[in-house]
Coordinates of C-alpha atoms and ligand atoms in Angstrom, one line a residue:
Chain A
X1 CA -136.1 246.9 173.5
X2 CA -132.8 245.9 175.1
X3 CA -130.9 246.5 172.0
X4 CA -131.9 250.2 172.0
X5 CA -130.9 250.4 175.6
X6 CA -127.4 249.3 174.9
X7 CA -127.3 251.8 172.1
X8 CA -128.3 254.7 174.1
X9 CA -125.9 253.7 176.8
X10 CA -123.1 253.6 174.3
X11 CA -124.1 256.8 172.7
X12 CA -124.2 258.6 176.0
X13 CA -120.8 257.3 176.9
X14 CA -119.4 258.2 173.5
X15 CA -120.9 261.7 173.8
X16 CA -119.5 262.1 177.3
X17 CA -116.1 261.1 176.1
X18 CA -116.2 263.5 173.2
X19 CA -117.3 266.2 175.7
X20 CA -114.3 265.3 177.8
X21 CA -111.9 265.4 174.9
X22 CA -113.3 268.7 173.8
X23 CA -112.9 270.0 177.3
X24 CA -109.2 268.8 177.5
X25 CA -108.3 270.6 174.2
X26 CA -110.2 273.7 175.5
X27 CA -108.4 273.7 178.8
X28 CA -105.0 273.4 177.0
X29 CA -105.7 276.3 174.8
X30 CA -107.0 278.4 177.7
X31 CA -103.9 277.6 179.7
X32 CA -101.8 278.4 176.6
X33 CA -103.4 281.9 176.3
X34 CA -103.2 282.6 180.0
X35 CA -99.4 281.7 180.2
X36 CA -98.8 283.6 176.9
X37 CA -100.4 286.7 178.3
X38 CA -98.3 286.4 181.4
X39 CA -95.1 285.9 179.4
X40 CA -95.9 288.8 177.1
X41 CA -96.4 291.1 180.0
X42 CA -93.1 289.8 181.5
X43 CA -91.2 290.4 178.3
X44 CA -92.6 294.0 178.2
X45 CA -91.5 294.7 181.7
X46 CA -88.1 293.3 181.0
X47 CA -87.8 295.5 177.9
X48 CA -88.9 298.5 179.9
X49 CA -86.3 297.7 182.6
X50 CA -83.6 297.4 180.1
X51 CA -84.5 300.8 178.6
X52 CA -84.3 302.3 182.1
X53 CA -81.0 300.7 182.6
X54 CA -79.8 302.0 179.4
X55 CA -80.9 305.5 180.3
X56 CA -79.2 305.2 183.6
X57 CA -76.0 304.3 181.8
X58 CA -76.2 307.2 179.6
X59 CA -76.8 309.5 182.5
X60 CA -73.9 308.1 184.3
X61 CA -71.6 308.5 181.4
X62 CA -72.8 312.1 181.0
X63 CA -72.0 312.8 184.6
X64 CA -68.7 311.1 184.3
X65 CA -67.6 312.9 181.2
X66 CA -68.6 316.2 182.9
X67 CA -66.4 315.4 185.8
X68 CA -63.5 314.4 183.5
X69 CA -64.0 317.5 181.5
X70 CA -63.9 319.6 184.6
X71 CA -60.7 317.9 185.7
X72 CA -59.1 318.5 182.4
X73 CA -60.0 322.1 182.4
X74 CA -58.8 322.4 185.9
X75 CA -55.6 320.8 184.9
X76 CA -55.2 323.0 181.9
X77 CA -55.9 326.1 183.9
X78 CA -53.5 324.9 186.6
X79 CA -50.6 323.9 184.4
X80 CA -50.9 326.5 181.6
X81 CA -52.3 329.6 183.2
X82 CA -52.0 329.5 187.0
X83 CA -48.4 328.5 186.9
X84 CA -47.6 331.2 184.4
X85 CA -49.5 333.8 186.4
X86 CA -47.7 332.7 189.5
X87 CA -44.3 333.5 187.9
X88 CA -45.7 336.8 186.6
X89 CA -46.8 337.6 190.2
X90 CA -43.3 336.7 191.5
X91 CA -41.7 338.8 188.8
X92 CA -43.9 341.8 189.7
X93 CA -42.8 341.4 193.3
X94 CA -39.3 341.4 192.1
X95 CA -39.9 344.8 190.5
X96 CA -40.5 346.3 194.0
X97 CA -36.9 345.4 195.1
X98 CA -34.9 348.6 195.5
X99 CA -31.7 349.4 193.5
X100 CA -32.5 347.4 190.3
X101 CA -30.2 348.0 187.5
X102 CA -31.6 349.0 184.1
X103 CA -30.7 345.6 182.6
X104 CA -32.4 343.6 185.4
X105 CA -35.4 345.9 185.2
X106 CA -35.6 345.2 181.4
X107 CA -35.2 341.4 181.9
X108 CA -38.0 341.2 184.5
X109 CA -40.5 343.2 182.3
X110 CA -39.6 341.2 179.3
X111 CA -40.2 338.0 181.4
X112 CA -43.5 339.4 182.5
X113 CA -44.6 340.3 179.0
X114 CA -43.7 337.0 177.5
X115 CA -45.3 335.0 180.3
X116 CA -48.6 337.0 180.1
X117 CA -48.5 336.5 176.4
X118 CA -48.1 332.7 176.9
X119 CA -50.9 332.7 179.5
X120 CA -53.2 334.6 177.2
X121 CA -52.3 332.2 174.4
X122 CA -53.1 329.3 176.5
X123 CA -56.4 330.7 177.9
X124 CA -57.3 331.2 174.2
X125 CA -56.4 327.7 173.4
X126 CA -58.3 326.2 176.3
X127 CA -61.4 328.3 175.4
X128 CA -61.0 327.3 171.7
X129 CA -60.7 323.6 172.7
X130 CA -64.0 323.9 174.6
X131 CA -65.8 325.5 171.7
X132 CA -64.0 326.3 168.4
X133 CA -65.0 329.9 167.5
X134 CA -65.1 329.0 163.8
X135 CA -68.0 326.8 164.8
X136 CA -70.1 329.6 166.0
X137 CA -69.3 331.8 163.1
X138 CA -69.2 329.4 160.1
X139 CA -71.0 326.2 161.2
X140 CA -70.1 322.5 161.2
X141 CA -68.5 322.3 157.8
X142 CA -65.9 324.9 158.5
X143 CA -65.3 323.6 162.0
X144 CA -64.7 320.1 160.7
X145 CA -62.3 321.5 158.1
X146 CA -60.4 323.3 160.8
X147 CA -60.4 320.2 163.0
X148 CA -59.0 318.2 160.1
X149 CA -56.4 320.7 159.5
X150 CA -55.3 320.9 163.1
X151 CA -55.1 317.1 163.3
X152 CA -53.2 316.6 160.0
X153 CA -50.6 319.2 160.9
X154 CA -50.1 318.2 164.5
X155 CA -50.4 314.4 164.4
X156 CA -48.8 313.5 161.1
X157 CA -51.8 311.8 159.6
X158 CA -53.5 312.2 156.3
X159 CA -57.2 313.0 156.6
X160 CA -59.5 313.0 153.6
X161 CA -62.6 315.1 154.2
X162 CA -65.6 315.4 151.8
X163 CA -69.0 316.8 152.3
X164 CA -72.0 316.8 150.0
X165 CA -74.5 317.9 152.6
X166 CA -75.8 321.3 153.7
X167 CA -75.8 321.7 157.4
X168 CA -77.4 325.0 157.6
X169 CA -80.8 323.5 158.4
X170 CA -79.4 321.5 161.2
X171 CA -79.8 322.8 164.7
X172 CA -76.7 324.2 166.2
X173 CA -76.7 321.8 169.2
X174 CA -77.0 318.9 166.8
X175 CA -74.0 320.2 164.8
X176 CA -72.1 320.3 168.0
X177 CA -73.0 316.7 168.7
X178 CA -71.6 315.6 165.2
X179 CA -68.5 317.8 165.8
X180 CA -67.8 316.1 169.2
X181 CA -68.4 312.6 167.7
X182 CA -65.7 313.4 165.0
X183 CA -63.4 314.8 167.7
X184 CA -63.6 311.5 169.7
X185 CA -63.4 309.3 166.6
X186 CA -60.2 311.1 165.5
X187 CA -58.8 310.9 168.9
X188 CA -59.5 307.2 169.1
X189 CA -58.0 306.6 165.6
X190 CA -54.8 308.2 166.6
X191 CA -54.6 307.1 170.2
X192 CA -55.6 303.5 169.8
X193 CA -55.5 302.8 166.1
X194 CA -52.2 304.5 165.3
X195 CA -54.0 305.4 162.0
X196 CA -52.1 307.2 159.2
X197 CA -55.0 307.7 156.8
X198 CA -58.4 308.7 157.9
X199 CA -61.4 309.6 155.8
X200 CA -64.5 311.4 156.8
X201 CA -67.4 311.6 154.3
X202 CA -70.8 313.2 154.7
X203 CA -73.1 311.7 152.2
X204 CA -76.8 311.4 151.5
X205 CA -77.7 307.7 151.8
X206 CA -81.2 306.7 150.9
X207 CA -82.6 310.0 152.0
X208 CA -80.8 310.2 155.3
X209 CA -77.8 312.4 156.2
X210 CA -75.0 309.9 156.8
X211 CA -71.4 310.3 158.0
X212 CA -69.0 307.6 156.8
X213 CA -65.9 307.4 158.9
X214 CA -62.9 305.1 158.4
X215 CA -59.3 304.7 159.4
X216 CA -56.4 302.3 158.5
X217 CA -55.3 301.7 162.1
X218 CA -54.9 298.4 164.0
X219 CA -58.7 298.1 164.6
X220 CA -60.3 296.3 167.4
X221 CA -62.8 293.5 168.0
X222 CA -66.1 295.3 167.6
X223 CA -68.1 292.2 168.1
X224 CA -67.0 292.1 171.8
X225 CA -69.8 294.7 172.1
X226 CA -70.3 296.7 175.2
X227 CA -67.8 295.1 177.5
X228 CA -64.8 296.9 176.2
X229 CA -66.4 300.1 175.4
X230 CA -65.0 303.1 177.1
X231 CA -66.8 306.3 177.8
X232 CA -65.8 307.8 174.4
X233 CA -67.8 305.2 172.4
X234 CA -70.6 305.3 174.9
X235 CA -70.9 309.1 174.5
X236 CA -70.8 308.7 170.8
X237 CA -73.7 306.4 171.1
X238 CA -75.7 308.6 173.2
X239 CA -75.0 311.6 171.0
X240 CA -76.2 309.6 167.9
X241 CA -79.3 308.7 170.1
X242 CA -79.9 312.4 170.6
X243 CA -79.6 312.9 166.8
X244 CA -82.3 310.2 166.4
X245 CA -79.8 308.3 164.3
X246 CA -78.3 304.9 164.2
X247 CA -74.6 304.0 164.5
X248 CA -72.9 301.0 163.0
X249 CA -69.4 300.3 164.2
X250 CA -67.4 297.8 162.1
X251 CA -63.9 296.8 163.0
X252 CA -61.6 293.8 162.9
X253 CA -58.1 293.5 164.3
X254 CA -55.7 294.8 161.6
X255 CA -58.5 296.0 159.4
X256 CA -59.0 299.5 160.6
X257 CA -62.3 300.9 161.6
X258 CA -65.4 301.6 159.6
X259 CA -68.1 303.6 161.2
X260 CA -71.3 304.8 159.8
X261 CA -73.9 307.0 161.6
X262 CA -77.0 309.0 160.4
X263 CA -78.7 312.0 161.7
Chain B
X1 CA -109.0 259.2 140.3
X2 CA -110.5 259.8 143.7
X3 CA -110.0 263.0 145.5
X4 CA -108.2 261.5 148.3
X5 CA -105.3 260.4 146.1
X6 CA -104.7 264.0 145.1
X7 CA -104.2 264.6 148.9
X8 CA -101.8 261.7 149.1
X9 CA -99.8 263.0 146.1
X10 CA -99.7 266.5 147.7
X11 CA -98.6 265.4 151.1
X12 CA -96.1 262.9 149.6
X13 CA -94.6 265.8 147.5
X14 CA -94.3 267.9 150.6
X15 CA -92.6 265.1 152.5
X16 CA -90.1 264.6 149.7
X17 CA -89.3 268.4 149.7
X18 CA -88.6 268.1 153.4
X19 CA -86.2 265.2 152.6
X20 CA -84.2 267.4 150.1
X21 CA -81.0 268.7 151.8
X22 CA -81.9 266.6 154.9
X23 CA -78.4 265.6 155.7
X24 CA -76.9 268.9 157.0
X25 CA -80.0 269.7 159.0
X26 CA -80.6 269.5 162.8
X27 CA -81.7 266.3 164.5
X28 CA -85.2 267.7 165.2
X29 CA -85.5 268.4 161.5
X30 CA -84.4 265.0 160.5
X31 CA -86.9 263.3 162.8
X32 CA -89.6 265.5 161.5
X33 CA -89.0 264.9 157.9
X34 CA -88.8 261.2 158.5
X35 CA -92.0 261.4 160.4
X36 CA -93.7 263.2 157.5
X37 CA -92.7 260.6 154.8
X38 CA -93.5 257.6 157.0
X39 CA -96.8 259.1 158.0
X40 CA -97.9 259.5 154.3
X41 CA -96.8 256.0 153.4
X42 CA -98.5 254.4 156.4
X43 CA -101.8 256.4 155.9
X44 CA -101.8 255.4 152.3
X45 CA -101.4 251.7 153.1
X46 CA -104.0 251.9 155.8
X47 CA -106.4 253.4 153.3
X48 CA -105.7 250.8 150.6
X49 CA -105.7 247.7 152.9
X50 CA -109.4 247.1 152.2
X51 CA -108.9 247.5 148.5
X52 CA -105.8 245.2 148.3
X53 CA -106.6 242.5 150.8
X54 CA -110.1 243.0 151.8
X55 CA -109.3 243.5 155.5
X56 CA -110.4 246.3 157.8
X57 CA -107.8 248.8 158.7
X58 CA -108.7 249.3 162.4
X59 CA -105.7 247.4 163.7
X60 CA -103.5 249.4 161.3
X61 CA -105.0 252.7 162.6
X62 CA -103.8 251.6 166.0
X63 CA -100.3 251.0 164.6
X64 CA -100.3 254.5 163.0
X65 CA -101.3 256.1 166.2
X66 CA -98.5 254.4 168.1
X67 CA -96.0 255.3 165.4
X68 CA -97.2 259.0 165.3
X69 CA -97.1 259.2 169.1
X70 CA -93.6 257.6 169.2
X71 CA -92.1 259.8 166.5
X72 CA -93.6 263.0 167.6
X73 CA -92.7 262.4 171.2
X74 CA -89.1 262.0 170.1
X75 CA -89.4 265.1 168.0
X76 CA -90.7 267.2 170.8
X77 CA -88.4 265.7 173.4
X78 CA -85.4 266.9 171.2
X79 CA -87.0 270.2 170.6
X80 CA -87.6 271.2 174.2
X81 CA -84.9 273.0 176.1
X82 CA -86.6 272.7 179.3
X83 CA -85.5 269.5 181.1
X84 CA -88.8 269.1 182.9
X85 CA -90.7 269.0 179.7
X86 CA -88.2 266.6 178.1
X87 CA -88.7 264.3 181.0
X88 CA -92.5 264.5 180.9
X89 CA -92.4 263.6 177.2
X90 CA -90.0 260.7 177.6
X91 CA -91.9 259.2 180.6
X92 CA -95.2 259.5 178.9
X93 CA -93.8 257.9 175.8
X94 CA -92.7 254.9 177.8
X95 CA -95.8 254.6 179.8
X96 CA -98.4 255.0 177.1
X97 CA -96.6 252.9 174.5
X98 CA -95.9 250.0 176.9
X99 CA -99.5 250.2 178.2
X100 CA -100.8 249.9 174.8
X101 CA -98.5 247.2 173.7
X102 CA -99.2 245.1 176.8
X103 CA -102.9 245.6 176.4
X104 CA -102.8 244.5 172.8
X105 CA -100.7 241.4 173.6
X106 CA -102.8 240.4 176.6
X107 CA -106.1 241.1 174.8
X108 CA -105.4 240.7 171.2
X109 CA -109.0 241.4 170.1
X110 CA -108.7 245.0 171.4
X111 CA -106.0 245.5 168.8
X112 CA -108.6 245.2 166.1
X113 CA -111.0 247.8 167.5
X114 CA -110.6 251.5 167.6
X115 CA -110.9 252.7 171.1
X116 CA -111.5 256.2 171.9
X117 CA -109.3 255.9 175.1
X118 CA -106.4 254.9 172.9
X119 CA -107.0 257.7 170.5
X120 CA -107.0 260.0 173.5
X121 CA -103.8 258.6 175.0
X122 CA -101.9 258.9 171.8
X123 CA -103.2 262.2 170.3
X124 CA -103.9 264.5 173.3
X125 CA -100.3 264.5 174.6
X126 CA -99.1 265.5 171.1
X127 CA -101.5 268.4 171.1
X128 CA -100.2 269.5 174.6
X129 CA -96.5 269.2 173.3
X130 CA -97.5 271.3 170.2
X131 CA -98.9 273.9 172.4
X132 CA -95.8 273.9 174.6
X133 CA -93.6 274.2 171.5
X134 CA -95.7 277.3 170.6
X135 CA -95.2 278.8 174.0
X136 CA -91.4 278.2 173.8
X137 CA -91.3 280.5 170.9
X138 CA -91.4 283.4 173.4
X139 CA -88.1 282.4 174.8
X140 CA -86.2 281.6 171.7
X141 CA -87.3 281.3 168.0
X142 CA -88.2 277.6 167.3
X143 CA -86.8 276.1 164.2
X144 CA -90.0 274.4 163.0
X145 CA -92.5 277.0 164.4
X146 CA -94.9 276.8 161.4
X147 CA -94.5 273.1 160.9
X148 CA -95.6 272.7 164.5
X149 CA -98.5 275.0 164.0
X150 CA -99.5 272.7 161.1
X151 CA -99.2 269.6 163.2
X152 CA -101.3 271.2 165.9
X153 CA -104.1 272.1 163.6
X154 CA -103.9 268.7 161.9
X155 CA -103.9 266.8 165.2
X156 CA -106.8 268.8 166.8
X157 CA -108.9 268.1 163.9
X158 CA -107.8 264.5 163.7
X159 CA -108.5 264.1 167.4
X160 CA -112.1 265.0 167.1
X161 CA -112.6 263.0 163.9
X162 CA -111.3 259.9 165.5
X163 CA -112.7 260.3 168.9
X164 CA -116.2 260.7 167.4
X165 CA -115.6 257.5 165.2
X166 CA -117.1 255.1 167.8
X167 CA -120.2 257.3 167.5
X168 CA -120.3 256.8 163.8
X169 CA -119.5 253.2 163.9
X170 CA -122.4 252.5 166.3
X171 CA -124.9 253.6 163.7
X172 CA -123.8 250.8 161.4
X173 CA -125.8 248.5 163.7
X174 CA -128.8 250.7 164.3
X175 CA -130.7 252.0 161.4
X176 CA -132.1 255.0 163.0
X177 CA -128.7 256.6 163.3
X178 CA -127.9 256.1 159.7
X179 CA -128.7 259.5 158.6
X180 CA -126.9 261.1 161.5
X181 CA -123.9 258.9 160.6
X182 CA -123.8 260.1 157.1
X183 CA -124.0 263.7 158.0
X184 CA -121.2 263.3 160.6
X185 CA -118.9 261.3 158.3
X186 CA -119.4 263.7 155.4
X187 CA -118.6 266.6 157.6
X188 CA -115.6 265.0 159.0
X189 CA -114.4 264.0 155.5
X190 CA -114.6 267.5 154.2
X191 CA -112.9 268.8 157.4
X192 CA -110.2 266.3 156.9
X193 CA -109.6 267.4 153.3
X194 CA -109.5 271.1 154.2
X195 CA -107.1 270.5 157.1
X196 CA -104.9 268.5 154.8
X197 CA -104.7 271.4 152.5
X198 CA -103.9 273.9 155.3
X199 CA -101.5 271.4 156.7
X200 CA -99.6 271.1 153.3
X201 CA -99.6 274.9 152.9
X202 CA -98.2 275.6 156.4
X203 CA -95.5 273.0 155.9
X204 CA -94.5 274.4 152.6
X205 CA -94.5 277.9 154.2
X206 CA -92.2 276.6 156.8
X207 CA -89.8 275.2 154.1
X208 CA -89.7 278.5 152.5
X209 CA -88.9 280.2 155.8
X210 CA -86.1 277.8 156.4
X211 CA -84.7 278.2 152.9
X212 CA -84.8 282.0 153.1
X213 CA -82.7 282.0 156.4
Ligands
ATP1 N1 -60.1 303.8 165.8 C1 -59.8 302.8 166.7 N2 -58.8 302.0 166.4 C2 -58.5 301.0 167.3 N3 -59.1 300.7 168.5 C3 -60.1 301.5 168.8 C4 -60.5 302.6 167.9 N4 -61.6 303.2 168.5 C5 -61.8 302.6 169.7 N5 -60.9 301.6 169.9 C6 -60.9 300.7 171.0 O1 -62.2 300.7 171.7 C7 -61.9 301.1 173.0 C8 -63.0 301.9 173.5 O2 -62.8 303.3 173.1 P1 -63.4 304.5 173.8 O3 -63.2 305.8 173.0 O4 -64.8 304.2 174.1 O5 -62.6 304.5 175.1 P2 -61.2 305.1 175.4 O6 -60.6 305.9 174.2 O7 -60.3 304.0 175.8 O8 -61.3 306.1 176.6 P3 -62.0 307.5 176.6 O9 -62.4 307.8 175.1 O10 -63.1 307.4 177.5 O11 -60.9 308.5 177.0 C9 -60.5 301.7 173.1 O12 -59.9 301.4 174.3 C10 -59.9 301.0 171.9 O13 -59.3 299.7 172.4
MG2 MG1 -61.7 307.4 173.3

């Protein structure tokens, strides 16, 4: 009788202990799931915040470029047109002076003609800079060809351009994005990279329209990431974003720049 | 050959694979691979003790538990970035192992019996550490994520098998529990084998992941 008593006692004890062990493991797992959930939510919130931050950055850079562009246009207008028109206005006032000799009269009118011609030319150039007319008429390919031509004659660099894509199905505003990206890339290559050979290739890479851009300039440390990025690169990134593409910038000091983006 | 020998060969092979290219690996990896090989060898010895010398292996299981607890505590304390957790692991390691060693030396006969309190003290912390390791994956990819998963499964199953052992051993003395005993020990043996296979597969998968990196 007593023997069974001890046995029952021991069995109950063992059972209770197993129950306790089971409960501890259960509690551990429950806590794990609870904290995991919290963590997952926290990570999601952080990601969202980052996205918002990124969008704010883009917005800011858009606003900033807008301001800069305005300033540049204002400067161009002021330096190239207003100043010329000022002199034209002065000269026309001179015409009013009595007793002008034939020669003086001719000189002043010549002056006015040449100045207005220059002002006209400048205003054309400014407008042209803002939106190349060839772009409107003949599309991206022709615009890039013209851009390449302008750069290679003015800046003493050799630019190799090839294109195996058809841009006609691309929306006009997207074509403009690509054009602006190339403009900025060329400007950077010449301003920072002092490049002498640049190549621009539009290819079809695994089914996606891709632009391969490279120069032989001084390069920069691309792995520094965002910290040294100016507005130019930031704008390129947001434009590529608008194109639903990805950009990959590869560069090392003295190894030029290789950039690839798709759209 | 008995089925269990195949399991020893399997786990031994896995442990050897972990030892290959062990030199230029991280400290945690080294500790872990040493643990694997020592664990297989010790378990094998413990299993064969009765065959070789005709002695019961209860004391040896106590040694194995202490060894596992010590090694894995080291492994986790090196793995954790969080200082608080590292301290917890180290303090628990010192407290638990000194408690057990002191207990065994003052009451030597307790060394020859399997106590569920001791099982609890040496296995449950490892389960908690394994779970914390899983949780750390959210902050930063952990080197031995899958191996840890294997350890966790293995230890949870072991935990219940060993903790229910006193229940099984009771029945040796009381006939009316014999049937119950047989059922329980059969189940626990099968469960053991299955988890051994899962354990080995998960460990191999971990190796493959590490290789492909
Ligand atoms: N092709 C290049 N070769 C060498 N360095 C470059 C090149 N492109 C960019 N960089 C480096 O990256 C930096 C960031 O360029 P980014 O176009 O963003 O700014 P920026 O040209 O300095 O200014 P912004 O374009 O806003 O007028 C540059 O200052 C330059 O150091
Ligand atoms: Mg720039």
